[in-house]
Amino acid sequence: MFDSVLVANRGEIARRVVRTARRMGIRAVAVYSDADGDLPYVREADEAVHIGPAPPARSYLDAAAIIDAARKTGAAAVHPGYGFLAENADFARQVMAAGLIWVGPDPYAIEQMGDKIRARNLMERAGVPVSPGSREPITDVAAAVAEADRIGYPVMVKAAAGGGGIGMGVAASQSGLAAAFETARSRAERFFGSPEILIERYVERARHVEVQILGLADGRVLALGERDCSVQRRHQKVAEETPSPGVSAALRDRMLAAAVRAGEAVGYRGAGTVECLVNADAGSFVFLEMNTRLQVEHPVTELVTGIDLVEQQFLIAAGEPPSFDAADPDSFRPAGHALELRVYAEDPVRFLPGPGKITEWEEPSGDGVRVDAGYEAGNTVTPFYDPLLAKLCVYGADREQALERARNAVAGFRIAGPKTNLLFHADLLASPEFAGGGYDTSLVSKLRPT
């Protein structure tokens, strides 16, 4: 095992990685911008390096500054967390070229899965179900119309190189397609540097369900259960749970097997997720995309398996076996139920970011409660980064117990200063639709109609 790691990220995920590194006896090096010097992760790391001004392009996206910080501190490895440079194949190559260990999948896998069209085609060849969609990038409105006519409406229009729901749009007919296409193309170029667009059949009444995979150092790929991510605003996740209440045992088995095939198709190593759209009426699923990194919602899988996924990332990167018996399915089979509620500094009705200084911060506690927080009282939430404050996670022996613990935990979470979406989570947990488990990706729009 390597003796030190630089965490190329900030906030709650940097703090999370630092925690496991220190538990394993690995020296943890943090990096921080002008805006983040007083955040908890900086203080809790063994060493911290200032890498630039607040704008991400001049700090957390500055590959040269991050690699230079690793060299200066003698870090042996780099863990990218999620977001920023985590799925940047060029950065992974630069890390490896500098003689450092990359805590993540091979750059080839990142590259193959980073382009949604290439990934769809690869998954189809591997026998993973995909929805009807474009096999080549769509570059103009005329081509978009022709492709949508071939696929059939409604269609989803999205950036081929993008993620996070940015620029996604749905067109129910040809009349709305041009506007959806132009919006997607403009945002794709702005956020991802590529105007290429993918069009695929839109699954109505869909559930967004992802499978956690782990590609081991010896080449085996394991599936550690699924997570339901259907609670979304603006195509972005806000709450997750495992197991999915909308997935039968038979469907789950098929999804997990397909996810393993997906990982094997790219020789995957490390933690990753295979995301799917589930047709709630037909009981079928199609491949959506693959995230070649640790997911924001990974704690729910940790709660039901008892496996520290960051620890497995470190072990795999070092060429070592996992901390559990990979030959025994019982050693990584999920048990119980877990939920994650993303606590954002945002308006709980319109979901608009609301930065500001935190004057009060009191976390809930109790049986089955876990809080992964990036802030504390006295910190300031700035407009430069995603406004995620913390992830409130709960575990129960079954879904009913987990829901009750979640309601109590939300009621006991006190944050003053910036606006937060805790009121939304209270409404979510009180809603018959969510409690009943039969919800889909339209749930938030029903709870917060515009």
CSV table of C-alpha atoms in Angstrom, one decimal:
chain,number,residue,atom,x,y,z
A,1,MET,CA,0.0,0.0,0.0
A,2,PHE,CA,1.2,3.5,-0.8
A,3,ASP,CA,2.0,5.7,2.2
A,4,SER,CA,0.4,9.0,1.1
A,5,VAL,CA,-2.3,10.5,-1.1
A,6,LEU,CA,-3.3,13.9,-2.4
A,7,VAL,CA,-7.0,14.5,-2.5
A,8,ALA,CA,-7.7,16.6,-5.6
A,9,ASN,CA,-11.1,17.9,-4.5
A,10,ARG,CA,-12.8,20.0,-1.8
A,11,GLY,CA,-15.7,20.0,0.6
A,12,GLU,CA,-17.5,16.9,1.9
A,13,ILE,CA,-15.9,14.4,-0.5
A,14,ALA,CA,-12.4,15.6,0.3
A,15,ARG,CA,-13.2,15.3,4.0
A,16,ARG,CA,-14.6,11.8,3.3
A,17,VAL,CA,-11.5,10.6,1.5
A,18,VAL,CA,-9.2,12.1,4.1
A,19,ARG,CA,-11.1,10.2,6.9
A,20,THR,CA,-10.5,6.8,5.3
A,21,ALA,CA,-6.9,7.6,4.4
A,22,ARG,CA,-6.0,8.5,7.9
A,23,ARG,CA,-7.8,5.4,9.3
A,24,MET,CA,-5.7,3.3,7.0
A,25,GLY,CA,-2.5,5.0,8.1
A,26,ILE,CA,-2.1,6.9,4.7
A,27,ARG,CA,-0.9,10.5,5.0
A,28,ALA,CA,-3.6,12.7,3.5
A,29,VAL,CA,-2.7,15.9,1.6
A,30,ALA,CA,-5.4,18.4,0.9
A,31,VAL,CA,-5.5,21.2,-1.7
A,32,TYR,CA,-7.6,24.4,-1.3
A,33,SER,CA,-8.5,27.6,-3.1
A,34,ASP,CA,-8.7,31.1,-1.7
A,35,ALA,CA,-12.4,30.4,-0.8
A,36,ASP,CA,-11.8,27.2,1.1
A,37,GLY,CA,-9.0,27.7,3.5
A,38,ASP,CA,-11.2,27.5,6.6
A,39,LEU,CA,-13.2,24.4,5.6
A,40,PRO,CA,-13.0,21.3,7.9
A,41,TYR,CA,-11.2,19.1,5.3
A,42,VAL,CA,-8.3,21.4,5.2
A,43,ARG,CA,-7.8,21.3,8.9
A,44,GLU,CA,-8.3,17.5,9.1
A,45,ALA,CA,-5.7,16.6,6.5
A,46,ASP,CA,-2.1,15.9,7.5
A,47,GLU,CA,-1.0,18.6,5.1
A,48,ALA,CA,-2.7,21.2,3.0
A,49,VAL,CA,-1.5,23.1,-0.1
A,50,HIS,CA,-3.0,26.4,-1.5
A,51,ILE,CA,-3.4,26.0,-5.2
A,52,GLY,CA,-5.0,29.2,-6.4
A,53,PRO,CA,-8.0,31.6,-6.5
A,54,ALA,CA,-11.6,30.6,-6.0
A,55,PRO,CA,-12.7,30.1,-9.6
A,56,PRO,CA,-12.4,26.3,-10.3
A,57,ALA,CA,-10.5,26.9,-13.6
A,58,ARG,CA,-7.7,28.5,-11.6
A,59,SER,CA,-7.6,26.0,-8.7
A,60,TYR,CA,-9.4,22.6,-8.7
A,61,LEU,CA,-9.3,22.3,-12.5
A,62,ASP,CA,-5.7,23.3,-12.7
A,63,ALA,CA,-4.1,20.0,-13.4
A,64,ALA,CA,-0.5,21.4,-13.3
A,65,ALA,CA,-1.1,23.0,-9.9
A,66,ILE,CA,-2.4,19.8,-8.4
A,67,ILE,CA,0.4,17.6,-9.7
A,68,ASP,CA,2.9,20.2,-8.5
A,69,ALA,CA,1.3,20.1,-5.1
A,70,ALA,CA,1.6,16.3,-5.1
A,71,ARG,CA,5.3,16.5,-6.0
A,72,LYS,CA,6.1,19.1,-3.4
A,73,THR,CA,4.5,17.2,-0.6
A,74,GLY,CA,5.8,13.8,-1.6
A,75,ALA,CA,2.4,12.3,-2.2
A,76,ALA,CA,2.5,8.9,-3.8
A,77,ALA,CA,-1.0,8.9,-5.2
A,78,VAL,CA,-3.9,11.1,-6.3
A,79,HIS,CA,-7.6,10.6,-5.4
A,80,PRO,CA,-9.8,12.8,-7.5
A,81,GLY,CA,-13.1,12.4,-5.6
A,82,TYR,CA,-16.0,13.2,-7.9
A,83,GLY,CA,-16.6,16.2,-10.2
A,84,PHE,CA,-13.8,18.5,-11.3
A,85,LEU,CA,-11.1,16.3,-12.8
A,86,ALA,CA,-12.4,12.9,-11.6
A,87,GLU,CA,-13.5,11.8,-15.1
A,88,ASN,CA,-10.8,13.6,-17.1
A,89,ALA,CA,-8.7,10.9,-18.9
A,90,ASP,CA,-6.0,13.5,-19.8
A,91,PHE,CA,-5.6,14.4,-16.1
A,92,ALA,CA,-5.3,10.7,-15.2
A,93,ARG,CA,-2.6,10.2,-17.8
A,94,GLN,CA,-0.7,13.3,-16.5
A,95,VAL,CA,-0.9,11.9,-12.9
A,96,MET,CA,0.5,8.6,-14.1
A,97,ALA,CA,3.2,10.2,-16.3
A,98,ALA,CA,4.4,12.1,-13.2
A,99,GLY,CA,5.1,8.8,-11.5
A,100,LEU,CA,2.1,9.0,-9.2
A,101,ILE,CA,-0.6,6.4,-8.6
A,102,TRP,CA,-4.0,7.2,-10.0
A,103,VAL,CA,-6.8,6.2,-7.7
A,104,GLY,CA,-9.3,5.5,-10.4
A,105,PRO,CA,-10.0,3.4,-13.5
A,106,ASP,CA,-7.6,3.3,-16.5
A,107,PRO,CA,-7.8,6.4,-18.7
A,108,TYR,CA,-9.0,4.1,-21.5
A,109,ALA,CA,-12.2,3.3,-19.5
A,110,ILE,CA,-12.7,6.9,-18.6
A,111,GLU,CA,-12.4,7.9,-22.3
A,112,GLN,CA,-14.7,5.1,-23.6
A,113,MET,CA,-17.4,5.8,-21.1
A,114,GLY,CA,-17.1,9.6,-21.1
A,115,ASP,CA,-18.6,9.9,-24.6
A,116,LYS,CA,-22.2,8.8,-24.3
A,117,ILE,CA,-22.6,7.8,-27.9
A,118,ARG,CA,-19.4,5.7,-27.8
A,119,ALA,CA,-20.5,4.2,-24.5
A,120,ARG,CA,-24.0,3.3,-25.9
A,121,ASN,CA,-22.5,1.5,-28.9
A,122,LEU,CA,-20.0,-0.4,-26.7
A,123,MET,CA,-22.7,-1.4,-24.2
A,124,GLU,CA,-24.9,-2.7,-27.0
A,125,ARG,CA,-22.1,-4.9,-28.3
A,126,ALA,CA,-21.6,-6.2,-24.8
A,127,GLY,CA,-25.2,-7.3,-24.5
A,128,VAL,CA,-26.4,-4.5,-22.2
A,129,PRO,CA,-29.8,-3.2,-23.1
A,130,VAL,CA,-29.9,0.3,-24.6
A,131,SER,CA,-32.8,2.5,-25.7
A,132,PRO,CA,-33.3,3.4,-29.4
A,133,GLY,CA,-30.9,6.3,-30.1
A,134,SER,CA,-28.3,7.9,-32.3
A,135,ARG,CA,-25.1,6.0,-33.0
A,136,GLU,CA,-23.3,9.0,-34.3
A,137,PRO,CA,-23.2,12.6,-33.0
A,138,ILE,CA,-26.0,14.9,-34.1
A,139,THR,CA,-24.6,18.2,-35.4
A,140,ASP,CA,-27.6,20.2,-36.7
A,141,VAL,CA,-31.3,20.6,-36.4
A,142,ALA,CA,-32.1,18.8,-39.7
A,143,ALA,CA,-30.2,15.8,-38.5
A,144,ALA,CA,-31.9,15.9,-35.2
A,145,VAL,CA,-35.4,15.9,-36.8
A,146,ALA,CA,-34.5,13.0,-39.0
A,147,GLU,CA,-33.1,11.0,-36.1
A,148,ALA,CA,-36.1,11.8,-33.8
A,149,ASP,CA,-38.4,10.7,-36.6
A,150,ARG,CA,-36.5,7.4,-36.8
A,151,ILE,CA,-36.5,6.8,-33.1
A,152,GLY,CA,-40.0,8.0,-32.3
A,153,TYR,CA,-41.2,10.7,-29.9
A,154,PRO,CA,-40.8,11.7,-27.1
A,155,VAL,CA,-37.0,12.0,-27.3
A,156,MET,CA,-34.3,13.1,-24.8
A,157,VAL,CA,-31.8,15.5,-26.2
A,158,LYS,CA,-28.5,15.8,-24.3
A,159,ALA,CA,-24.7,16.5,-24.6
A,160,ALA,CA,-22.7,13.5,-25.8
A,161,ALA,CA,-19.8,14.5,-23.6
A,162,GLY,CA,-21.7,15.9,-20.6
A,163,GLY,CA,-23.1,14.8,-17.3
A,164,GLY,CA,-25.0,16.0,-14.3
A,165,GLY,CA,-28.1,16.7,-16.2
A,166,ILE,CA,-26.7,19.9,-17.7
A,167,GLY,CA,-28.5,20.8,-20.9
A,168,MET,CA,-30.8,17.9,-21.0
A,169,GLY,CA,-34.2,18.5,-22.6
A,170,VAL,CA,-37.2,16.5,-23.7
A,171,ALA,CA,-39.1,17.0,-27.0
A,172,ALA,CA,-42.6,15.5,-27.2
A,173,SER,CA,-42.9,16.4,-30.9
A,174,GLN,CA,-41.0,18.0,-33.8
A,175,SER,CA,-42.3,21.4,-32.8
A,176,GLY,CA,-40.3,21.4,-29.6
A,177,LEU,CA,-37.2,19.6,-30.9
A,178,ALA,CA,-35.4,22.6,-32.4
A,179,ALA,CA,-35.5,24.6,-29.1
A,180,ALA,CA,-34.4,21.5,-27.1
A,181,PHE,CA,-31.5,20.8,-29.6
A,182,GLU,CA,-30.2,24.4,-29.5
A,183,THR,CA,-30.3,24.6,-25.8
A,184,ALA,CA,-28.5,21.3,-25.4
A,185,ARG,CA,-25.9,22.2,-28.0
A,186,SER,CA,-25.2,25.6,-26.5
A,187,ARG,CA,-24.8,24.3,-23.0
A,188,ALA,CA,-22.7,21.3,-24.2
A,189,GLU,CA,-20.2,23.6,-25.8
A,190,ARG,CA,-20.2,26.0,-22.8
A,191,PHE,CA,-19.8,23.4,-20.1
A,192,PHE,CA,-18.1,20.5,-21.8
A,193,GLY,CA,-16.2,22.0,-24.8
A,194,SER,CA,-18.0,19.8,-27.3
A,195,PRO,CA,-21.2,20.7,-29.2
A,196,GLU,CA,-21.9,17.0,-30.0
A,197,ILE,CA,-25.5,15.9,-29.2
A,198,LEU,CA,-27.1,12.5,-28.5
A,199,ILE,CA,-30.8,11.8,-29.1
A,200,GLU,CA,-32.5,8.8,-27.6
A,201,ARG,CA,-36.0,7.6,-26.9
A,202,TYR,CA,-37.3,9.2,-23.7
A,203,VAL,CA,-38.7,6.7,-21.2
A,204,GLU,CA,-41.8,8.2,-19.6
A,205,ARG,CA,-42.6,7.2,-16.0
A,206,ALA,CA,-39.0,6.1,-15.6
A,207,ARG,CA,-37.0,5.4,-12.5
A,208,HIS,CA,-33.3,6.3,-12.5
A,209,VAL,CA,-31.5,3.3,-11.0
A,210,GLU,CA,-27.8,2.7,-10.9
A,211,VAL,CA,-25.6,-0.3,-10.0
A,212,GLN,CA,-22.5,0.1,-7.9
A,213,ILE,CA,-19.7,-1.9,-9.4
A,214,LEU,CA,-16.2,-2.6,-8.2
A,215,GLY,CA,-13.5,-3.7,-10.6
A,216,LEU,CA,-10.8,-5.6,-8.6
A,217,ALA,CA,-7.1,-5.6,-9.1
A,218,ASP,CA,-7.2,-9.2,-10.3
A,219,GLY,CA,-9.7,-8.3,-13.1
A,220,ARG,CA,-12.9,-9.5,-11.6
A,221,VAL,CA,-15.9,-7.1,-11.6
A,222,LEU,CA,-18.4,-7.3,-8.8
A,223,ALA,CA,-21.9,-5.6,-8.4
A,224,LEU,CA,-22.7,-4.3,-4.9
A,225,GLY,CA,-26.4,-3.7,-5.3
A,226,GLU,CA,-28.3,-0.9,-6.8
A,227,ARG,CA,-29.4,2.6,-5.8
A,228,ASP,CA,-32.6,4.4,-6.8
A,229,CYS,CA,-31.8,8.0,-7.8
A,230,SER,CA,-35.3,9.0,-9.2
A,231,VAL,CA,-35.8,12.0,-6.9
A,232,GLN,CA,-34.4,14.7,-9.1
A,233,ARG,CA,-34.8,18.4,-9.8
A,234,ARG,CA,-33.6,19.7,-13.2
A,235,HIS,CA,-32.4,16.1,-14.0
A,236,GLN,CA,-30.0,16.3,-11.0
A,237,LYS,CA,-30.3,13.9,-8.0
A,238,VAL,CA,-31.4,15.2,-4.6
A,239,ALA,CA,-32.2,11.9,-2.7
A,240,GLU,CA,-31.2,8.3,-3.2
A,241,GLU,CA,-32.1,5.0,-1.6
A,242,THR,CA,-31.1,1.3,-1.7
A,243,PRO,CA,-32.6,-1.1,-2.4
A,244,SER,CA,-34.9,0.5,-5.0
A,245,PRO,CA,-38.5,0.0,-4.0
A,246,GLY,CA,-39.4,-0.2,-7.7
A,247,VAL,CA,-37.1,-3.0,-8.7
A,248,SER,CA,-38.2,-6.7,-8.4
A,249,ALA,CA,-35.7,-9.4,-7.4
A,250,ALA,CA,-35.7,-10.7,-10.9
A,251,LEU,CA,-35.1,-7.3,-12.5
A,252,ARG,CA,-32.4,-6.6,-10.0
A,253,ASP,CA,-30.6,-9.8,-10.9
A,254,ARG,CA,-30.7,-8.8,-14.6
A,255,MET,CA,-29.5,-5.3,-13.9
A,256,LEU,CA,-26.6,-6.4,-11.7
A,257,ALA,CA,-25.5,-9.0,-14.3
A,258,ALA,CA,-25.6,-6.3,-17.1
A,259,ALA,CA,-23.6,-3.9,-14.9
A,260,VAL,CA,-20.9,-6.6,-14.5
A,261,ARG,CA,-20.8,-7.1,-18.3
A,262,ALA,CA,-20.5,-3.4,-18.7
A,263,GLY,CA,-17.5,-3.2,-16.4
A,264,GLU,CA,-15.9,-6.2,-18.0
A,265,ALA,CA,-16.3,-4.7,-21.5
A,266,VAL,CA,-13.9,-1.9,-20.6
A,267,GLY,CA,-11.6,-3.8,-18.2
A,268,TYR,CA,-12.9,-1.6,-15.4
A,269,ARG,CA,-10.8,-1.2,-12.2
A,270,GLY,CA,-12.0,0.7,-9.1
A,271,ALA,CA,-15.4,2.0,-8.0
A,272,GLY,CA,-17.9,3.0,-10.7
A,273,THR,CA,-21.6,3.0,-11.4
A,274,VAL,CA,-23.7,1.8,-14.3
A,275,GLU,CA,-26.7,4.0,-14.5
A,276,CYS,CA,-30.0,2.8,-16.0
A,277,LEU,CA,-33.5,4.0,-16.8
A,278,VAL,CA,-36.1,1.6,-15.5
A,279,ASN,CA,-39.6,1.4,-17.2
A,280,ALA,CA,-41.8,1.2,-14.2
A,281,ASP,CA,-44.7,-0.2,-16.2
A,282,ALA,CA,-42.9,-2.8,-18.2
A,283,GLY,CA,-40.4,-3.8,-15.6
A,284,SER,CA,-37.5,-3.4,-18.1
A,285,PHE,CA,-34.3,-1.3,-18.1
A,286,VAL,CA,-31.9,0.4,-20.5
A,287,PHE,CA,-28.3,1.6,-20.1
A,288,LEU,CA,-28.1,5.4,-19.5
A,289,GLU,CA,-24.4,6.0,-18.8
A,290,MET,CA,-21.4,4.9,-16.7
A,291,ASN,CA,-19.8,7.1,-14.1
A,292,THR,CA,-16.1,6.2,-13.9
A,293,ARG,CA,-15.6,7.5,-10.4
A,294,LEU,CA,-16.9,7.4,-6.8
A,295,GLN,CA,-20.5,8.6,-6.8
A,296,VAL,CA,-21.9,11.3,-4.5
A,297,GLU,CA,-24.4,8.7,-3.2
A,298,HIS,CA,-21.9,6.0,-2.4
A,299,PRO,CA,-22.6,6.1,1.4
A,300,VAL,CA,-25.9,4.3,1.0
A,301,THR,CA,-24.2,1.3,-0.5
A,302,GLU,CA,-21.6,1.4,2.3
A,303,LEU,CA,-24.4,1.4,4.9
A,304,VAL,CA,-26.1,-1.7,3.5
A,305,THR,CA,-22.9,-3.7,2.8
A,306,GLY,CA,-20.6,-2.5,5.6
A,307,ILE,CA,-17.9,-2.0,2.9
A,308,ASP,CA,-15.8,1.3,2.8
A,309,LEU,CA,-15.7,2.0,-0.9
A,310,VAL,CA,-12.9,4.5,-0.6
A,311,GLU,CA,-10.8,1.9,1.2
A,312,GLN,CA,-11.4,-0.5,-1.8
A,313,GLN,CA,-10.3,2.3,-4.2
A,314,PHE,CA,-7.0,2.6,-2.4
A,315,LEU,CA,-6.5,-1.2,-2.2
A,316,ILE,CA,-7.3,-1.7,-5.9
A,317,ALA,CA,-5.0,1.2,-6.9
A,318,ALA,CA,-2.2,-0.4,-4.9
A,319,GLY,CA,-2.8,-3.8,-6.7
A,320,GLU,CA,-4.1,-5.4,-3.5
A,321,PRO,CA,-7.2,-7.6,-2.9
A,322,PRO,CA,-10.3,-6.1,-1.3
A,323,SER,CA,-10.9,-6.0,2.4
A,324,PHE,CA,-13.7,-8.6,2.0
A,325,ASP,CA,-13.9,-12.1,0.5
A,326,ALA,CA,-14.7,-11.4,-3.1
A,327,ALA,CA,-15.3,-15.1,-3.7
A,328,ASP,CA,-18.1,-15.2,-1.2
A,329,PRO,CA,-21.2,-13.3,-2.4
A,330,ASP,CA,-22.5,-13.2,1.2
A,331,SER,CA,-19.5,-10.9,2.1
A,332,PHE,CA,-20.8,-8.1,0.0
A,333,ARG,CA,-24.5,-8.8,-0.3
A,334,PRO,CA,-26.6,-5.8,0.8
A,335,ALA,CA,-28.8,-6.0,3.9
A,336,GLY,CA,-31.3,-3.6,5.3
A,337,HIS,CA,-32.3,-0.2,3.8
A,338,ALA,CA,-30.5,3.1,3.5
A,339,LEU,CA,-31.4,6.6,2.2
A,340,GLU,CA,-29.3,9.7,1.4
A,341,LEU,CA,-30.7,13.2,1.4
A,342,ARG,CA,-28.5,15.8,-0.2
A,343,VAL,CA,-28.6,19.0,1.9
A,344,TYR,CA,-28.0,22.0,-0.3
A,345,ALA,CA,-27.6,25.7,0.3
A,346,GLU,CA,-30.6,26.5,-1.9
A,347,ASP,CA,-34.2,27.7,-1.8
A,348,PRO,CA,-36.4,24.7,-0.9
A,349,VAL,CA,-39.1,25.6,-3.3
A,350,ARG,CA,-37.4,27.0,-6.5
A,351,PHE,CA,-34.0,25.2,-5.9
A,352,LEU,CA,-32.0,28.3,-6.6
A,353,PRO,CA,-28.5,28.5,-4.9
A,354,GLY,CA,-28.4,30.6,-1.8
A,355,PRO,CA,-24.8,31.2,-0.6
A,356,GLY,CA,-24.0,32.9,2.7
A,357,LYS,CA,-22.2,32.6,6.1
A,358,ILE,CA,-23.3,29.7,8.3
A,359,THR,CA,-24.2,31.0,11.7
A,360,GLU,CA,-25.5,27.8,13.2
A,361,TRP,CA,-24.8,24.1,12.4
A,362,GLU,CA,-26.1,21.3,14.5
A,363,GLU,CA,-26.0,17.8,13.0
A,364,PRO,CA,-28.5,15.0,14.0
A,365,SER,CA,-27.3,11.8,15.5
A,366,GLY,CA,-28.6,8.5,16.7
A,367,ASP,CA,-29.0,4.9,15.6
A,368,GLY,CA,-28.4,4.5,11.8
A,369,VAL,CA,-27.6,8.2,11.2
A,370,ARG,CA,-24.5,9.3,9.3
A,371,VAL,CA,-23.7,12.8,8.2
A,372,ASP,CA,-21.0,13.5,5.6
A,373,ALA,CA,-20.6,17.3,5.9
A,374,GLY,CA,-18.3,19.7,4.1
A,375,TYR,CA,-19.1,22.7,6.3
A,376,GLU,CA,-19.5,23.8,9.9
A,377,ALA,CA,-20.6,26.9,11.8
A,378,GLY,CA,-18.6,29.9,10.8
A,379,ASN,CA,-17.9,28.7,7.3
A,380,THR,CA,-19.1,30.7,4.2
A,381,VAL,CA,-20.9,29.0,1.3
A,382,THR,CA,-19.5,30.8,-1.8
A,383,PRO,CA,-21.1,31.0,-5.3
A,384,PHE,CA,-18.0,29.4,-6.9
A,385,TYR,CA,-18.9,25.8,-6.3
A,386,ASP,CA,-21.8,23.3,-6.1
A,387,PRO,CA,-23.9,24.3,-3.1
A,388,LEU,CA,-23.9,20.9,-1.5
A,389,LEU,CA,-23.5,21.3,2.3
A,390,ALA,CA,-23.8,17.8,3.5
A,391,LYS,CA,-25.2,14.3,2.8
A,392,LEU,CA,-27.6,13.1,5.5
A,393,CYS,CA,-27.7,9.3,5.4
A,394,VAL,CA,-29.7,6.9,7.4
A,395,TYR,CA,-29.9,3.1,7.8
A,396,GLY,CA,-32.7,0.9,9.0
A,397,ALA,CA,-33.4,-2.8,9.1
A,398,ASP,CA,-36.1,-2.2,6.6
A,399,ARG,CA,-37.5,0.8,4.6
A,400,GLU,CA,-40.1,1.8,7.2
A,401,GLN,CA,-37.4,2.1,9.9
A,402,ALA,CA,-35.1,4.0,7.6
A,403,LEU,CA,-37.9,6.4,6.6
A,404,GLU,CA,-38.8,7.1,10.3
A,405,ARG,CA,-35.1,7.7,11.2
A,406,ALA,CA,-34.8,10.0,8.2
A,407,ARG,CA,-37.8,12.1,9.3
A,408,ASN,CA,-36.3,12.4,12.7
A,409,ALA,CA,-32.9,13.3,11.4
A,410,VAL,CA,-34.2,16.0,9.1
A,411,ALA,CA,-36.2,17.5,11.9
A,412,GLY,CA,-33.0,17.5,14.1
A,413,PHE,CA,-30.7,19.1,11.5
A,414,ARG,CA,-30.2,22.8,12.3
A,415,ILE,CA,-28.5,25.1,9.8
A,416,ALA,CA,-28.8,28.9,10.0
A,417,GLY,CA,-27.4,31.5,7.6
A,418,PRO,CA,-27.9,30.4,4.0
A,419,LYS,CA,-31.2,29.0,2.8
A,420,THR,CA,-31.3,25.2,2.8
A,421,ASN,CA,-33.5,22.5,1.2
A,422,LEU,CA,-34.2,20.7,4.5
A,423,LEU,CA,-37.9,21.8,4.2
A,424,PHE,CA,-38.0,20.1,0.9
A,425,HIS,CA,-36.7,16.9,2.4
A,426,ALA,CA,-39.3,17.0,5.2
A,427,ASP,CA,-42.0,17.4,2.5
A,428,LEU,CA,-40.5,14.5,0.5
A,429,LEU,CA,-40.4,12.1,3.4
A,430,ALA,CA,-44.0,13.1,4.4
A,431,SER,CA,-45.4,12.6,0.8
A,432,PRO,CA,-47.5,9.5,0.2
A,433,GLU,CA,-45.9,9.1,-3.2
A,434,PHE,CA,-42.4,8.7,-1.8
A,435,ALA,CA,-43.5,6.8,1.3
A,436,GLY,CA,-45.4,4.4,-1.0
A,437,GLY,CA,-42.3,3.7,-3.1
A,438,GLY,CA,-44.1,3.9,-6.4
A,439,TYR,CA,-42.5,7.2,-7.5
A,440,ASP,CA,-40.5,8.0,-10.6
A,441,THR,CA,-38.4,10.9,-11.9
A,442,SER,CA,-41.5,13.2,-12.1
A,443,LEU,CA,-41.9,13.2,-8.3
A,444,VAL,CA,-40.2,16.5,-7.5
A,445,SER,CA,-42.2,18.3,-10.2
A,446,LYS,CA,-45.4,17.0,-8.4
A,447,LEU,CA,-44.2,18.1,-5.0
A,448,ARG,CA,-43.0,21.5,-6.3
A,449,PRO,CA,-45.2,22.3,-9.3
A,450,THR,CA,-44.1,25.4,-11.3
